[in-house]
């Protein structure tokens, strides 16, 4: 039974018991409904306490039933809440732990709430492109001030019960769970005879609003979530709670919920949610594989990546040794780490104490002898195969047996790197993205030799350092950078055919990318991609690519750092100004190639860029480099700023239909540089 009923001192106690999160699936709703009816009909019972087992009151919808008919089967959550509203005996929620989504809506439909401290309270539906659809937007503002409601519902952020202790959400508060049930029973006894029963729906929604409250909330969202309808619908529903009576407010909430449920944005966000759940699964690996203990880490190379990677581990409380052969690089690296932590302190994101603790966890060293005993080494030296091979030879000679030897290479052949050691089974790719202490993505690259326990340990470690780990096989660029190559290639071809950098950037930014390819390259440094291109062309002289990027670099236009790239820049100003010199260079380059330039629509720009990604993604899947299409989406969403409301490049292609995609690809193949579209 997913919920049990017990009677103690005339109080019925209904306990939700549906591990792991007491999800409100159909069976649980049915059980609660039946127990409520039994308690109501039992003349011995004077009041009802509703609680949960373990550390969760209820985490809301049952993920296993997500998207199935069972989600809406009667008793649906809204009808269960109506049953609670009209119950002729008071219902007291005893909030023993996490109370989220439908779980919080269930608690809100109780007549009173008793809570313990430090429990998580949230209405996270907006993260799935939805809004709380079972009265949450109407009941919460009857107990909690509107500012908090707007923040909580429009962001989906979790609050701790202690932060809400001043609100009317809780009628009694106990410091520890051990006292909770008895306090709730005593409370139930005290209020059992209060009539009329105090229903949240009968309260007046919170009035701490000004005429600007909702307009300001919408204006703020316009900056943060302009492509997502759900946060705006949350504001509409909350506004209804103060402007309409409860039943009309509920109707409004229901209509908005239905609209959101059908919206492409919510479908995309739900796809991402499922993708995240699938990402950690590796088909041929037994989940019970024992892990290697990782209690200490060393990073080789104190450059841009090495320092960011070191911070990840220090943030998780792990001691880090940062090794660089150049004294100056090490000093600079350690100073950069301190600067970044100090900046977090200045922004109020970290205490000074935490800053000191984390800085102290990262110790600079110069010799391999100082790192022999660590459990994991992450190499982040120059992207040069000979240099990296040399580092791995040294690691092989010095590291203790069983240490995991990881490389942060972006493009190099990890099989080859593994083979310079006598322990290739311990070698793996851990490809962080820049800035490494911020970007959520981690490509975990499995070589031909990587041992399964090494792989599983790295996945577990990724969780500890709060990264989304995606498994990838060895190839040039793994998943993300291999696709990026096709994207940037198409972007340059678009210039040859008649676009300006700003037209391409503008079209893809309107699609939802935070930055188009040319602004992005100017930020990252055009010289970096130039160097990679040179290496690739040397390896494959017949490769088809646009030489525009090379021309740009030959002009010394490396991007923001030289105040000149695809755009012009001014001192201390990151604004990208259209560059006559570059636009002229593009035109004359096209003339030299004999390409007649034409007007290109924004739709074609977006399709060519996004389908360049999806087409390569499909090849990556065929080559077995990625485990599933949704992993490829996550790589792009978490590592490359693909707009979340579009669900990822593979999802975009699947939504268009691969048949349509293939038609478009055929069409593109007939154009300039069509040979690059080979399927
Ligand atoms: P970087 O030039 O900023 O830093 C490299 C550091 O390694 C320097 O401090 C250098 O002194 C040190 N170093 C060089 N050889 C060494 C050796 N033999 N032993 C010890 N230290 C040595 O480079 P980066 O941007 O941090 O890139 C490092 C690695 O990370 C590369 O493989 C790169 O492809 C990869 N990567 C970079 C990015 C990025 O955006 N920068 C993103 C993902 C991966």
XYZ file of C-alpha atoms and ligand atoms in Angstrom:
723
model
C 0.000 0.000 0.000
C 1.395 3.398 -0.969
C -0.246 5.081 2.043
C -1.254 3.652 5.400
C -3.934 4.558 7.940
C -3.564 4.317 11.731
C -5.684 5.744 14.521
C -4.181 7.085 17.724
C -6.123 8.941 20.428
C -9.028 9.659 18.024
C -6.665 11.114 15.429
C -6.348 9.364 12.068
C -2.773 9.300 10.786
C -2.366 8.843 7.057
C 1.246 8.141 6.095
C 2.342 8.335 2.475
C 4.735 5.500 1.767
C 5.808 5.449 -1.847
C 9.616 5.437 -1.955
C 11.877 6.981 -3.009
C 10.121 10.369 -2.892
C 6.528 9.576 -1.911
C 5.445 10.476 -5.446
C 1.753 11.152 -5.883
C 1.119 8.503 -8.512
C -2.311 7.107 -9.155
C -2.078 4.346 -6.529
C -0.910 6.831 -3.870
C -3.672 9.318 -4.633
C -6.209 6.512 -4.515
C -4.885 5.284 -1.165
C -4.911 8.778 0.378
C -8.424 9.385 -0.932
C -9.733 6.091 0.471
C -8.103 6.641 3.863
C -9.534 10.143 4.030
C -12.994 8.791 3.314
C -12.564 6.071 5.957
C -11.379 8.621 8.531
C -14.233 10.955 7.684
C -16.760 8.154 8.092
C -15.261 6.869 11.330
C -17.128 8.543 14.177
C -14.217 7.758 16.490
C -11.914 10.073 14.517
C -11.950 13.789 15.308
C -9.133 15.015 13.065
C -6.667 13.718 10.482
C -2.879 14.027 10.283
C -1.262 13.556 6.869
C 2.468 12.817 6.807
C 5.152 10.958 4.843
C 7.746 8.288 5.497
C 11.497 8.901 5.583
C 12.947 12.256 4.715
C 10.226 13.233 2.273
C 6.667 14.400 2.779
C 6.076 14.202 -0.953
C 8.204 15.065 -3.976
C 5.092 15.580 -6.139
C 4.210 13.844 -9.391
C 5.403 10.267 -9.815
C 8.048 10.367 -12.519
C 7.316 6.773 -13.519
C 3.832 7.904 -14.576
C 5.081 11.016 -16.290
C 3.203 11.603 -19.537
C 1.035 8.470 -19.166
C -2.756 8.353 -18.751
C -2.250 7.599 -15.065
C -1.111 11.195 -14.459
C -4.675 12.408 -14.933
C -6.645 9.282 -13.893
C -9.164 9.869 -11.086
C -8.693 10.660 -8.350
C -6.540 13.272 -10.081
C -4.538 15.529 -7.785
C -6.994 18.459 -8.220
C -9.974 16.237 -7.307
C -8.148 14.796 -4.294
C -7.516 18.360 -3.120
C -11.212 19.224 -3.526
C -12.026 16.164 -1.391
C -9.657 17.542 1.261
C -11.137 21.027 1.013
C -14.627 19.752 1.787
C -13.598 17.147 4.363
C -15.721 17.563 7.494
C -12.769 16.942 9.814
C -9.656 19.126 9.958
C -6.621 17.772 8.139
C -3.211 18.659 9.525
C -0.136 18.186 7.336
C 2.873 17.016 9.351
C 5.715 18.013 7.032
C 8.516 15.603 7.829
C 10.775 16.430 4.898
C 10.999 17.558 1.263
C 7.726 19.052 0.148
C 7.721 19.808 -3.551
C 5.439 20.405 -6.480
C 2.232 18.406 -6.082
C 3.502 17.498 -2.599
C 3.365 21.138 -1.556
C -0.006 21.576 -3.244
C -1.227 18.617 -1.186
C 0.054 20.309 1.980
C -1.583 23.582 0.953
C -4.957 21.865 0.671
C -4.654 20.662 4.268
C -6.310 22.901 6.825
C -3.178 23.335 8.943
C 0.538 22.626 8.511
C 3.087 21.625 11.128
C 6.684 21.523 9.885
C 10.198 20.697 10.949
C 13.075 23.025 10.274
C 15.384 22.838 7.255
C 13.001 21.022 4.968
C 12.971 21.865 1.298
C 9.850 23.589 0.034
C 9.383 24.234 -3.688
C 7.022 24.527 -6.613
C 9.482 23.635 -9.399
C 6.943 23.074 -12.226
C 8.195 26.127 -14.132
C 11.418 24.226 -14.769
C 9.378 21.855 -16.928
C 7.709 24.780 -18.694
C 4.561 24.357 -16.588
C 2.961 25.958 -13.567
C 1.682 24.343 -10.394
C -1.582 22.996 -11.780
C -3.309 21.814 -8.618
C -4.079 25.076 -6.907
C -0.521 26.014 -5.917
C -0.729 29.433 -7.565
C -4.013 30.157 -5.778
C -3.411 28.732 -2.319
C 0.207 29.798 -1.737
C -0.538 33.558 -2.001
C -3.235 33.095 0.628
C -0.492 32.150 3.099
C 2.751 33.670 1.821
C 3.600 37.224 0.688
C 3.426 37.882 -3.038
C 7.111 38.735 -3.452
C 8.085 35.299 -2.166
C 5.330 33.610 -4.209
C 6.557 35.283 -7.387
C 10.132 34.274 -6.721
C 9.291 30.744 -5.698
C 6.819 29.937 -8.472
C 8.432 31.851 -11.375
C 11.917 30.499 -10.665
C 11.017 27.090 -9.243
C 13.705 27.705 -6.612
C 13.735 25.711 -3.365
C 13.240 27.452 -0.049
C 14.011 26.007 3.346
C 11.121 25.894 5.795
C 13.122 28.132 8.158
C 13.047 30.894 5.523
C 9.250 30.771 5.532
C 8.749 30.534 9.267
C 7.392 34.081 9.471
C 4.680 33.377 6.903
C 1.278 31.820 7.532
C 2.372 28.668 5.717
C 3.116 26.894 8.989
C 0.814 26.825 11.988
C 3.402 25.167 14.201
C 7.101 24.591 13.835
C 9.282 21.999 15.552
C 13.066 21.879 15.433
C 13.434 18.120 14.922
C 11.508 15.351 13.214
C 11.345 13.239 16.366
C 8.849 15.671 17.912
C 6.907 16.206 14.712
C 4.239 13.548 14.797
C 3.355 14.046 18.455
C 3.225 17.826 17.965
C 0.935 17.334 14.971
C -1.320 14.961 16.950
C -1.524 17.400 19.867
C -2.216 20.216 17.441
C -4.940 18.146 15.726
C -6.532 17.468 19.081
C -6.548 21.191 19.864
C -8.191 22.278 16.602
C -10.475 19.270 16.131
C -13.587 21.127 17.147
C -12.849 24.472 15.467
C -15.731 25.272 13.116
C -16.018 26.361 10.411
C -12.989 24.387 9.320
C -10.287 26.818 8.272
C -9.866 26.210 4.554
C -6.997 27.976 2.761
C -9.309 28.652 -0.179
C -11.511 30.837 2.058
C -8.668 33.172 3.008
C -8.085 36.394 1.104
C -5.005 36.175 -1.092
C -2.095 38.132 0.208
C -2.465 41.841 -0.364
C 1.141 42.972 -0.011
C 1.114 44.122 -3.580
C 1.463 47.483 -5.225
C 0.075 48.432 -8.630
C 3.538 47.743 -10.069
C 4.069 44.306 -8.482
C 3.062 42.221 -11.491
C 4.334 44.658 -14.133
C 7.760 44.637 -12.457
C 7.742 40.845 -12.268
C 6.972 40.639 -16.002
C 9.645 43.201 -16.862
C 12.245 41.204 -14.898
C 11.243 38.028 -16.694
C 11.557 39.769 -20.034
C 15.269 40.049 -19.294
C 15.764 36.549 -17.929
C 13.260 34.270 -19.635
C 12.045 35.997 -22.740
C 11.767 32.767 -24.744
C 9.841 30.872 -22.076
C 6.093 31.342 -21.641
C 5.792 29.461 -18.330
C 7.245 32.085 -15.952
C 4.901 34.677 -17.472
C 1.940 32.323 -17.071
C 2.956 31.903 -13.418
C 2.691 35.683 -12.975
C -0.732 35.660 -14.694
C -1.958 32.911 -12.375
C -0.637 34.678 -9.279
C -2.284 37.889 -10.393
C -5.544 35.953 -10.736
C -5.227 34.890 -7.104
C -5.624 38.483 -5.952
C -8.019 39.668 -8.639
C -10.472 36.771 -8.872
C -12.291 34.640 -6.353
C -10.821 31.221 -5.593
C -12.890 29.189 -8.075
C -12.246 31.576 -10.944
C -8.578 31.706 -9.960
C -8.420 27.911 -10.113
C -10.100 27.985 -13.531
C -7.504 30.473 -14.767
C -4.706 28.340 -13.378
C -6.159 25.262 -15.119
C -6.460 27.004 -18.484
C -2.931 28.343 -18.293
C -1.660 24.909 -17.272
C -3.344 23.242 -20.255
C -1.878 25.814 -22.654
C 1.594 25.320 -21.232
C 1.287 21.545 -21.346
C 0.781 21.751 -25.125
C 3.481 24.374 -25.682
C 6.626 23.458 -27.641
C 8.713 25.062 -24.886
C 7.342 22.768 -22.187
C 7.776 19.724 -24.442
C 11.396 20.751 -24.935
C 11.985 21.224 -21.200
C 10.363 17.896 -20.405
C 12.607 16.288 -23.010
C 15.617 17.803 -21.238
C 14.377 16.540 -17.881
C 14.130 12.994 -19.224
C 17.488 13.398 -20.993
C 19.128 14.299 -17.683
C 17.718 11.197 -16.067
C 18.966 9.000 -18.915
C 22.426 10.567 -19.114
C 24.105 8.602 -16.325
C 23.103 5.199 -17.711
C 25.839 3.250 -19.434
C 24.425 0.221 -21.196
C 27.228 -2.284 -20.665
C 28.081 -1.356 -17.100
C 26.681 -2.908 -14.000
C 25.494 -0.215 -11.589
C 26.928 -2.211 -8.688
C 30.529 -1.931 -9.991
C 32.656 -0.941 -6.958
C 34.013 2.603 -7.086
C 37.615 3.700 -6.574
C 37.951 6.075 -3.645
C 38.705 9.661 -4.675
C 39.792 11.689 -1.678
C 42.490 13.821 -3.233
C 43.219 15.255 -6.660
C 46.126 16.734 -8.599
C 45.865 19.008 -11.607
C 48.736 19.337 -14.084
C 48.835 22.790 -15.677
C 47.752 25.955 -13.861
C 46.350 27.701 -16.935
C 42.803 28.728 -17.772
C 41.401 25.234 -17.491
C 43.621 23.827 -14.751
C 42.682 26.571 -12.312
C 38.943 26.267 -13.051
C 39.103 22.476 -12.709
C 40.969 22.798 -9.392
C 38.190 25.042 -8.061
C 35.562 22.396 -8.820
C 37.234 19.913 -6.549
C 37.969 22.441 -3.798
C 34.296 23.478 -3.920
C 33.441 19.850 -3.174
C 35.853 19.836 -0.226
C 38.596 17.763 -1.888
C 42.267 18.739 -1.400
C 43.947 19.643 -4.679
C 47.598 19.855 -5.685
C 48.125 22.171 -8.628
C 51.290 21.402 -10.559
C 52.871 23.672 -13.160
C 56.462 23.599 -14.325
C 56.514 27.362 -14.869
C 56.801 29.244 -11.578
C 55.145 32.305 -13.110
C 52.177 30.274 -14.442
C 51.642 28.660 -11.064
C 51.745 31.989 -9.223
C 49.354 33.489 -11.758
C 47.051 30.479 -11.557
C 46.847 30.528 -7.754
C 46.250 34.286 -7.804
C 43.438 33.821 -10.342
C 41.807 31.234 -8.101
C 41.910 33.578 -5.110
C 40.565 36.459 -7.222
C 37.607 34.360 -8.336
C 36.754 33.204 -4.829
C 37.141 36.759 -3.549
C 34.791 37.987 -6.290
C 32.241 35.411 -5.090
C 32.645 36.781 -1.545
C 32.130 40.335 -2.826
C 28.929 39.233 -4.544
C 27.718 37.636 -1.314
C 27.831 34.119 -2.804
C 30.530 32.867 -0.434
C 31.655 33.805 3.071
C 35.222 34.993 3.654
C 35.726 31.878 5.722
C 34.624 29.596 2.881
C 36.895 31.532 0.519
C 39.877 30.907 2.796
C 38.990 27.232 3.253
C 38.770 26.670 -0.486
C 41.960 28.579 -1.247
C 43.741 26.543 1.436
C 42.560 23.308 -0.172
C 44.466 24.169 -3.358
C 48.238 23.876 -2.912
C 50.684 24.753 -5.677
C 53.539 22.278 -6.363
C 56.356 22.000 -8.897
C 57.268 18.358 -8.867
C 55.594 15.067 -9.702
C 57.058 13.752 -6.447
C 54.539 15.944 -4.613
C 51.514 14.294 -6.174
C 52.342 10.584 -6.184
C 49.740 9.677 -3.553
C 46.642 11.414 -4.950
C 43.706 9.337 -6.192
C 43.012 11.269 -9.393
C 45.177 13.402 -11.691
C 43.644 15.692 -14.306
C 46.097 16.859 -16.941
C 45.362 20.318 -18.419
C 48.600 21.311 -20.150
C 48.962 22.710 -23.683
C 46.910 21.018 -26.398
C 49.927 19.307 -27.919
C 50.119 15.551 -28.286
C 53.872 15.349 -27.642
C 53.591 17.460 -24.468
C 50.676 15.441 -23.192
C 52.357 12.118 -23.946
C 55.350 13.304 -21.980
C 53.152 14.207 -19.005
C 51.472 10.784 -19.078
C 54.832 8.997 -19.213
C 55.850 10.863 -16.084
C 52.546 10.125 -14.394
C 52.950 6.447 -15.241
C 56.349 6.409 -13.593
C 55.379 8.290 -10.460
C 51.727 7.801 -9.538
C 50.635 5.171 -7.018
C 48.949 2.079 -8.490
C 45.198 2.510 -9.008
C 45.301 6.296 -9.404
C 43.012 7.530 -12.185
C 44.906 9.410 -14.894
C 42.637 11.833 -16.730
C 43.227 14.265 -19.564
C 41.265 17.416 -20.319
C 42.232 17.342 -23.984
C 39.639 18.863 -26.324
C 40.599 17.048 -29.479
C 43.579 14.716 -29.131
C 43.565 10.931 -29.470
C 43.164 9.582 -25.955
C 43.838 6.008 -27.079
C 47.281 7.114 -28.136
C 47.807 8.989 -24.863
C 46.693 5.950 -22.846
C 49.147 3.738 -24.721
C 52.216 5.648 -23.530
C 51.453 4.309 -20.043
C 51.704 0.763 -18.762
C 48.255 1.187 -17.236
C 45.975 2.277 -20.106
C 42.994 0.913 -18.157
C 43.411 3.814 -15.684
C 43.400 6.513 -18.365
C 40.241 8.453 -19.199
C 39.197 11.797 -20.696
C 37.565 14.335 -18.407
C 36.716 17.138 -20.793
C 35.652 20.223 -18.851
C 34.260 23.307 -20.541
C 35.412 26.848 -20.018
C 34.992 28.444 -17.499
C 35.499 25.062 -15.870
C 34.298 26.108 -12.416
C 31.008 27.322 -13.889
C 30.035 25.255 -16.925
C 27.920 22.278 -15.959
C 29.007 19.930 -18.725
C 31.632 17.225 -18.419
C 32.347 14.899 -21.345
C 33.675 11.665 -19.895
C 35.717 10.097 -22.650
C 36.070 6.344 -22.592
C 39.101 5.040 -24.438
C 39.447 1.551 -25.900
C 41.140 0.558 -22.657
C 39.338 2.444 -19.860
C 38.387 0.102 -17.001
C 34.704 0.056 -16.060
C 35.388 1.002 -12.437
C 37.338 4.052 -13.627
C 34.379 5.091 -15.745
C 31.821 4.558 -12.993
C 34.028 6.380 -10.479
C 34.259 9.392 -12.790
C 30.484 9.481 -13.212
C 30.046 9.377 -9.466
C 32.672 12.083 -9.010
C 30.905 14.266 -11.592
C 27.834 14.249 -9.351
C 29.941 15.267 -6.393
C 31.314 18.278 -8.265
C 27.830 19.061 -9.635
C 28.493 18.372 -13.306
C 26.294 16.717 -15.889
C 28.480 13.884 -17.132
C 27.995 12.610 -20.673
C 29.827 9.581 -21.945
C 31.719 9.992 -25.214
C 33.978 7.814 -27.309
C 37.333 8.811 -28.754
C 37.278 10.883 -31.943
C 38.540 14.320 -32.907
C 36.478 16.759 -30.844
C 34.455 14.030 -29.058
C 30.777 15.058 -29.156
C 30.596 18.807 -28.670
C 33.634 20.112 -30.508
C 33.154 17.678 -33.376
C 29.703 19.175 -33.935
C 30.912 22.711 -33.339
C 33.332 22.327 -36.241
C 30.422 21.773 -38.638
C 28.504 24.678 -37.156
C 31.354 27.176 -37.487
C 32.108 25.860 -40.972
C 28.538 26.568 -42.087
C 28.633 29.985 -40.434
C 31.674 30.917 -42.530
C 30.090 29.518 -45.729
C 27.080 31.730 -45.051
C 29.419 34.738 -45.142
C 30.896 33.614 -48.462
C 27.376 33.336 -49.861
C 26.237 36.803 -48.882
C 25.552 37.159 -45.144
C 27.338 39.583 -42.861
C 28.592 38.384 -39.449
C 25.874 40.429 -37.752
C 23.121 38.905 -39.896
C 24.227 35.377 -38.971
C 24.645 36.276 -35.297
C 21.350 38.100 -35.213
C 19.398 35.183 -36.747
C 20.798 32.576 -34.374
C 20.466 34.878 -31.363
C 16.799 35.445 -32.269
C 16.480 31.644 -32.319
C 17.668 31.779 -28.715
C 21.460 31.358 -28.576
C 22.962 33.848 -26.156
C 25.704 34.631 -28.686
C 26.081 33.988 -32.393
C 29.177 32.207 -33.773
C 31.087 35.348 -34.744
C 30.583 37.246 -31.494
C 31.483 33.996 -29.722
C 34.693 33.528 -31.716
C 35.685 37.125 -31.056
C 35.221 36.459 -27.347
C 37.094 33.133 -27.315
C 39.892 34.368 -29.626
C 39.989 33.654 -33.358
C 43.639 32.601 -33.020
C 42.579 29.539 -30.967
C 40.339 28.137 -33.717
C 42.989 29.144 -36.275
C 45.553 26.938 -34.520
C 43.126 23.995 -34.363
C 42.272 24.484 -38.046
C 45.924 24.439 -39.037
C 46.416 21.148 -37.231
C 43.338 19.627 -38.830
C 44.256 20.805 -42.305
C 47.768 19.448 -41.877
C 46.246 16.079 -41.005
C 43.667 16.246 -43.782
C 44.806 18.594 -46.565
C 41.717 17.902 -48.717
C 39.246 19.045 -46.054
C 36.751 21.593 -47.318
C 36.543 24.722 -45.209
C 36.307 28.473 -45.590
C 39.561 30.382 -45.427
C 37.785 33.499 -44.142
C 38.805 32.817 -40.539
C 42.443 32.452 -41.646
C 42.272 35.745 -43.592
C 40.906 37.432 -40.484
C 43.740 36.148 -38.308
C 46.347 37.059 -40.924
C 45.039 40.617 -40.483
C 45.810 40.268 -36.747
C 42.106 40.383 -35.897
C 42.028 37.838 -33.046
C 38.861 39.207 -31.467
C 38.094 41.245 -28.364
C 41.636 40.872 -27.061
C 42.993 42.812 -30.092
C 39.923 45.085 -30.246
C 39.338 43.725 -33.725
C 37.869 40.467 -34.949
C 34.791 39.766 -37.014
C 33.646 43.038 -35.479
C 35.346 46.232 -34.342
C 35.649 46.933 -30.604
C 36.529 49.971 -28.553
C 38.655 50.100 -25.413
C 36.830 48.751 -22.316
C 33.706 48.071 -24.335
C 32.547 44.625 -25.377
C 29.968 45.963 -27.827
C 30.454 44.452 -31.286
C 30.422 47.135 -33.994
C 30.004 46.206 -37.636
C 33.370 46.346 -39.399
C 33.611 47.811 -42.909
C 37.070 46.328 -43.330
C 35.840 42.814 -42.513
C 32.719 43.123 -44.633
C 34.863 44.270 -47.556
C 37.315 41.422 -46.957
C 34.408 38.938 -47.058
C 33.096 40.359 -50.329
C 36.460 40.281 -52.065
C 37.110 36.771 -50.752
C 33.784 35.645 -52.268
C 34.720 37.288 -55.560
C 38.055 35.490 -55.591
C 36.169 32.236 -55.057
C 33.746 33.148 -57.852
C 30.748 32.901 -55.532
C 27.863 35.197 -56.450
C 26.470 36.540 -53.207
C 22.727 36.458 -52.538
C 20.152 37.433 -49.913
C 19.780 34.640 -47.351
C 16.768 34.415 -45.055
C 17.080 34.139 -41.286
C 15.202 30.834 -41.517
C 17.848 29.390 -43.836
C 20.633 30.652 -41.563
C 19.096 28.951 -38.533
C 18.338 25.727 -40.367
C 21.806 25.493 -41.862
C 23.499 26.095 -38.550
C 21.290 23.888 -36.397
C 21.037 21.092 -38.936
C 24.821 21.175 -39.347
C 24.885 20.249 -35.653
C 22.140 17.646 -35.886
C 23.580 16.039 -39.018
C 26.959 15.613 -37.330
C 25.157 14.448 -34.184
C 23.527 11.691 -36.212
C 26.944 10.605 -37.520
C 28.301 10.668 -33.967
C 25.507 8.339 -32.933
C 26.136 6.056 -35.894
C 29.830 5.942 -34.998
C 28.953 4.969 -31.436
C 30.689 8.069 -30.024
C 27.543 9.113 -28.116
C 25.275 6.691 -26.283
C 21.965 8.331 -27.174
C 20.579 11.329 -29.051
C 19.447 12.985 -25.838
C 23.051 12.946 -24.544
C 24.035 14.972 -27.603
C 21.293 17.462 -26.785
C 22.606 17.813 -23.238
C 26.138 18.435 -24.499
C 24.882 21.310 -26.594
C 22.506 22.665 -23.977
C 24.957 22.580 -21.093
C 28.223 23.237 -22.894
C 27.437 25.464 -25.854
C 24.471 27.637 -24.875
C 21.910 25.945 -27.115
C 18.580 27.553 -26.130
C 16.801 25.343 -23.624
C 13.351 26.076 -25.017
C 14.471 24.412 -28.282
C 15.386 21.167 -26.494
C 18.752 20.613 -28.230
C 19.871 20.070 -31.839
C 18.769 16.426 -32.063
C 15.401 17.242 -30.519
C 15.059 20.118 -33.001
C 15.736 17.746 -35.911
C 13.434 15.071 -34.494
C 10.667 17.646 -34.048
C 11.058 18.691 -37.688
C 11.155 15.019 -38.631
C 14.306 13.401 -40.035
C 12.586 13.025 -43.423
C 12.129 16.792 -43.619
C 15.665 17.245 -42.317
C 16.980 15.041 -45.120
C 14.997 17.041 -47.698
C 16.535 20.246 -46.386
C 19.999 18.706 -46.390
C 19.517 17.678 -50.042
C 18.543 21.256 -50.788
C 21.614 22.636 -49.002
C 23.799 20.141 -50.839
C 22.810 21.730 -54.130
C 24.209 25.085 -52.957
C 27.713 26.458 -52.583
C 30.075 24.085 -50.745
C 27.320 21.473 -50.884
C 29.841 18.684 -50.646
C 30.208 19.367 -46.925
C 26.671 18.194 -46.334
C 27.421 14.607 -47.307
C 25.126 12.519 -45.133
P 46.667 27.324 -20.921
O 47.696 27.659 -21.920
O 45.877 28.405 -20.291
O 47.338 26.525 -19.719
C 48.262 25.486 -19.876
C 49.155 25.450 -18.632
O 49.882 24.240 -18.652
C 50.168 26.582 -18.555
O 50.072 27.190 -17.283
C 51.523 25.896 -18.732
O 52.551 26.519 -17.976
C 51.205 24.516 -18.204
N 52.065 23.476 -18.763
C 52.456 23.301 -20.029
N 53.207 22.178 -20.133
C 53.280 21.644 -18.902
C 53.889 20.487 -18.363
N 54.562 19.655 -19.131
N 53.756 20.248 -17.050
C 53.060 21.087 -16.254
N 52.450 22.197 -16.721
C 52.564 22.471 -18.022
O 45.722 26.245 -21.597
P 44.196 25.919 -21.271
O 43.308 26.782 -22.081
O 44.024 25.854 -19.810
O 44.054 24.453 -21.889
C 44.583 23.324 -21.250
C 43.980 22.074 -21.828
O 42.561 22.143 -21.678
C 44.208 21.872 -23.310
O 44.353 20.509 -23.556
C 42.947 22.402 -23.943
O 42.669 21.824 -25.203
C 41.928 21.941 -22.931
N 40.666 22.700 -22.949
C 40.686 24.050 -23.075
C 39.477 24.739 -23.070
C 39.458 26.252 -23.167
O 38.396 26.802 -23.476
N 40.546 26.928 -22.902
C 38.278 24.040 -22.928
C 38.308 22.657 -22.769
C 39.518 22.003 -22.780
